[in-house]
Amino acid sequence: MTLSKPAEWWRLALWTTFTSVLGGIAGYFLGTWAYEWLGPLIENWGYGHKFEQVKSLFDRWGIWAILVAGFSPIPYKLFTISAGLLSMAVLPFVIASVIGRGARFFLVALLVAKAGPRMEPLIVKYIEWLGWLTVGLLVIVVGIYQLK
């Protein structure tokens, strides 16, 4: 969409961020109120092991897990359900979601708007690596912060 309307990149990124965070809030409340119903579905869809990994990461990293999942290739929806399941406070969850998802969508939209069609194949090729690099940097920052 940004390729067709480069001047609207920020509006498209804002709309995408807003709707993604709304979806994250829906996942949060699914985790809060419907996990007994969702749990078997998560298992049947083959996400049971991943969900257990997400819960473990979430227990250890809390709000940082939401922020990283929002930006990275890690499945954000599993973290949103985990946040509800583990009763994370709603406001920190929403703030971390806005920052993580917003950073991802605004970065991609800005790159496509400024570099045009030649940037699209590079984004497709390297977005996952950029996400994992961000995860690594945040883990290092949080690790240093926790050592103090």
Tab-separated table of C-alpha atoms in Angstrom:
chain	number	residue	atom	x	y	z
A	1	MET	CA	0.000	0.000	0.000
A	2	THR	CA	2.888	2.325	0.763
A	3	LEU	CA	4.289	1.713	-2.721
A	4	SER	CA	1.063	3.002	-4.252
A	5	LYS	CA	0.822	6.028	-1.920
A	6	PRO	CA	4.316	6.876	-0.588
A	7	ALA	CA	3.199	10.230	0.823
A	8	GLU	CA	0.710	8.395	3.043
A	9	TRP	CA	3.329	6.102	4.604
A	10	TRP	CA	2.928	7.464	8.112
A	11	ARG	CA	-0.874	7.239	8.003
A	12	LEU	CA	-0.715	3.657	6.736
A	13	ALA	CA	1.822	2.739	9.421
A	14	LEU	CA	-0.312	4.409	12.087
A	15	TRP	CA	-3.440	2.569	10.948
A	16	THR	CA	-1.571	-0.740	10.801
A	17	THR	CA	-0.135	-0.179	14.270
A	18	PHE	CA	-3.545	0.732	15.685
A	19	THR	CA	-5.298	-2.305	14.231
A	20	SER	CA	-2.456	-4.639	15.221
A	21	VAL	CA	-2.573	-3.412	18.821
A	22	LEU	CA	-6.370	-3.863	18.804
A	23	GLY	CA	-5.768	-7.432	17.669
A	24	GLY	CA	-3.208	-7.785	20.457
A	25	ILE	CA	-5.754	-6.560	22.999
A	26	ALA	CA	-8.234	-9.130	21.655
A	27	GLY	CA	-5.553	-11.817	22.117
A	28	TYR	CA	-4.909	-10.553	25.638
A	29	PHE	CA	-8.572	-10.927	26.565
A	30	LEU	CA	-8.747	-14.320	24.876
A	31	GLY	CA	-5.929	-15.403	27.136
A	32	THR	CA	-7.715	-13.909	30.138
A	33	TRP	CA	-11.214	-15.257	29.556
A	34	ALA	CA	-11.095	-18.043	27.023
A	35	TYR	CA	-7.931	-20.016	27.622
A	36	GLU	CA	-9.792	-23.145	28.699
A	37	TRP	CA	-11.466	-23.107	25.303
A	38	LEU	CA	-8.373	-21.933	23.385
A	39	GLY	CA	-5.856	-24.263	25.024
A	40	PRO	CA	-7.009	-27.382	23.150
A	41	LEU	CA	-7.150	-25.413	19.883
A	42	ILE	CA	-3.577	-24.202	20.356
A	43	GLU	CA	-2.541	-27.826	20.862
A	44	ASN	CA	-4.546	-29.061	17.850
A	45	TRP	CA	-3.053	-26.377	15.589
A	46	GLY	CA	0.429	-27.548	16.542
A	47	TYR	CA	1.377	-24.486	18.614
A	48	GLY	CA	1.402	-26.174	22.029
A	49	HIS	CA	5.190	-26.445	22.258
A	50	LYS	CA	5.676	-22.887	20.987
A	51	PHE	CA	3.089	-21.612	23.437
A	52	GLU	CA	4.935	-23.252	26.340
A	53	GLN	CA	8.167	-21.597	25.150
A	54	VAL	CA	6.389	-18.249	24.959
A	55	LYS	CA	5.011	-18.651	28.502
A	56	SER	CA	8.502	-19.433	29.770
A	57	LEU	CA	9.999	-16.404	28.032
A	58	PHE	CA	7.154	-14.235	29.236
A	59	ASP	CA	7.557	-15.375	32.837
A	60	ARG	CA	11.219	-14.398	32.683
A	61	TRP	CA	11.098	-11.162	30.660
A	62	GLY	CA	7.579	-9.735	31.219
A	63	ILE	CA	6.961	-6.458	29.404
A	64	TRP	CA	10.200	-6.818	27.453
A	65	ALA	CA	8.820	-9.986	25.892
A	66	ILE	CA	5.815	-8.082	24.523
A	67	LEU	CA	7.986	-5.279	23.174
A	68	VAL	CA	10.372	-7.683	21.450
A	69	ALA	CA	7.577	-9.902	20.115
A	70	GLY	CA	5.902	-6.813	18.679
A	71	PHE	CA	8.930	-6.000	16.557
A	72	SER	CA	10.511	-9.372	15.926
A	73	PRO	CA	9.587	-12.429	13.850
A	74	ILE	CA	8.436	-14.138	17.073
A	75	PRO	CA	4.659	-14.760	16.826
A	76	TYR	CA	3.182	-11.704	18.559
A	77	LYS	CA	-0.253	-13.346	18.906
A	78	LEU	CA	1.129	-16.062	21.189
A	79	PHE	CA	2.597	-13.388	23.450
A	80	THR	CA	-0.672	-11.466	23.579
A	81	ILE	CA	-2.547	-14.574	24.693
A	82	SER	CA	0.211	-15.305	27.221
A	83	ALA	CA	-0.040	-11.771	28.599
A	84	GLY	CA	-3.730	-12.305	29.305
A	85	LEU	CA	-3.225	-15.812	30.600
A	86	LEU	CA	-0.499	-14.638	32.980
A	87	SER	CA	-2.527	-11.553	34.070
A	88	MET	CA	-0.080	-8.896	32.914
A	89	ALA	CA	-1.329	-5.377	33.674
A	90	VAL	CA	-3.229	-4.044	30.648
A	91	LEU	CA	-1.622	-0.588	30.390
A	92	PRO	CA	2.014	-1.808	30.246
A	93	PHE	CA	0.895	-4.464	27.762
A	94	VAL	CA	-0.700	-1.851	25.491
A	95	ILE	CA	2.284	0.524	25.760
A	96	ALA	CA	4.778	-2.235	24.919
A	97	SER	CA	2.573	-3.360	22.027
A	98	VAL	CA	2.325	0.152	20.595
A	99	ILE	CA	6.100	0.624	20.797
A	100	GLY	CA	7.014	-2.801	19.378
A	101	ARG	CA	4.394	-2.971	16.619
A	102	GLY	CA	4.733	0.718	15.807
A	103	ALA	CA	8.505	0.475	15.446
A	104	ARG	CA	8.146	-2.426	13.031
A	105	PHE	CA	5.378	-0.943	10.872
A	106	PHE	CA	6.776	2.599	10.801
A	107	LEU	CA	10.247	1.343	9.884
A	108	VAL	CA	8.980	-0.780	6.995
A	109	ALA	CA	6.599	1.920	5.733
A	110	LEU	CA	9.298	4.609	5.897
A	111	LEU	CA	11.843	2.460	4.060
A	112	VAL	CA	9.354	1.606	1.318
A	113	ALA	CA	8.162	5.232	1.010
A	114	LYS	CA	11.684	6.645	0.747
A	115	ALA	CA	13.380	3.951	-1.335
A	116	GLY	CA	10.394	2.869	-3.434
A	117	PRO	CA	9.978	-0.458	-5.202
A	118	ARG	CA	13.681	-1.344	-5.017
A	119	MET	CA	13.411	-1.575	-1.212
A	120	GLU	CA	10.602	-4.157	-1.181
A	121	PRO	CA	12.733	-7.216	-2.081
A	122	LEU	CA	15.375	-6.168	0.468
A	123	ILE	CA	12.760	-5.832	3.204
A	124	VAL	CA	11.272	-9.210	2.372
A	125	LYS	CA	14.742	-10.754	2.370
A	126	TYR	CA	16.129	-9.118	5.527
A	127	ILE	CA	13.190	-8.212	7.800
A	128	GLU	CA	13.502	-11.434	9.763
A	129	TRP	CA	17.227	-10.878	10.318
A	130	LEU	CA	16.565	-7.293	11.377
A	131	GLY	CA	13.956	-8.575	13.822
A	132	TRP	CA	16.347	-11.135	15.321
A	133	LEU	CA	19.104	-8.525	15.530
A	134	THR	CA	16.704	-6.317	17.484
A	135	VAL	CA	15.834	-9.225	19.770
A	136	GLY	CA	19.532	-9.824	20.419
A	137	LEU	CA	20.205	-6.162	21.171
A	138	LEU	CA	17.252	-5.928	23.543
A	139	VAL	CA	18.331	-9.096	25.362
A	140	ILE	CA	21.797	-7.584	25.828
A	141	VAL	CA	20.356	-4.275	27.066
A	142	VAL	CA	17.952	-5.982	29.479
A	143	GLY	CA	20.752	-8.300	30.674
A	144	ILE	CA	23.019	-5.337	31.407
A	145	TYR	CA	20.155	-3.527	33.126
A	146	GLN	CA	19.432	-6.535	35.344
A	147	LEU	CA	23.103	-6.849	36.363
A	148	LYS	CA	23.068	-3.367	37.896
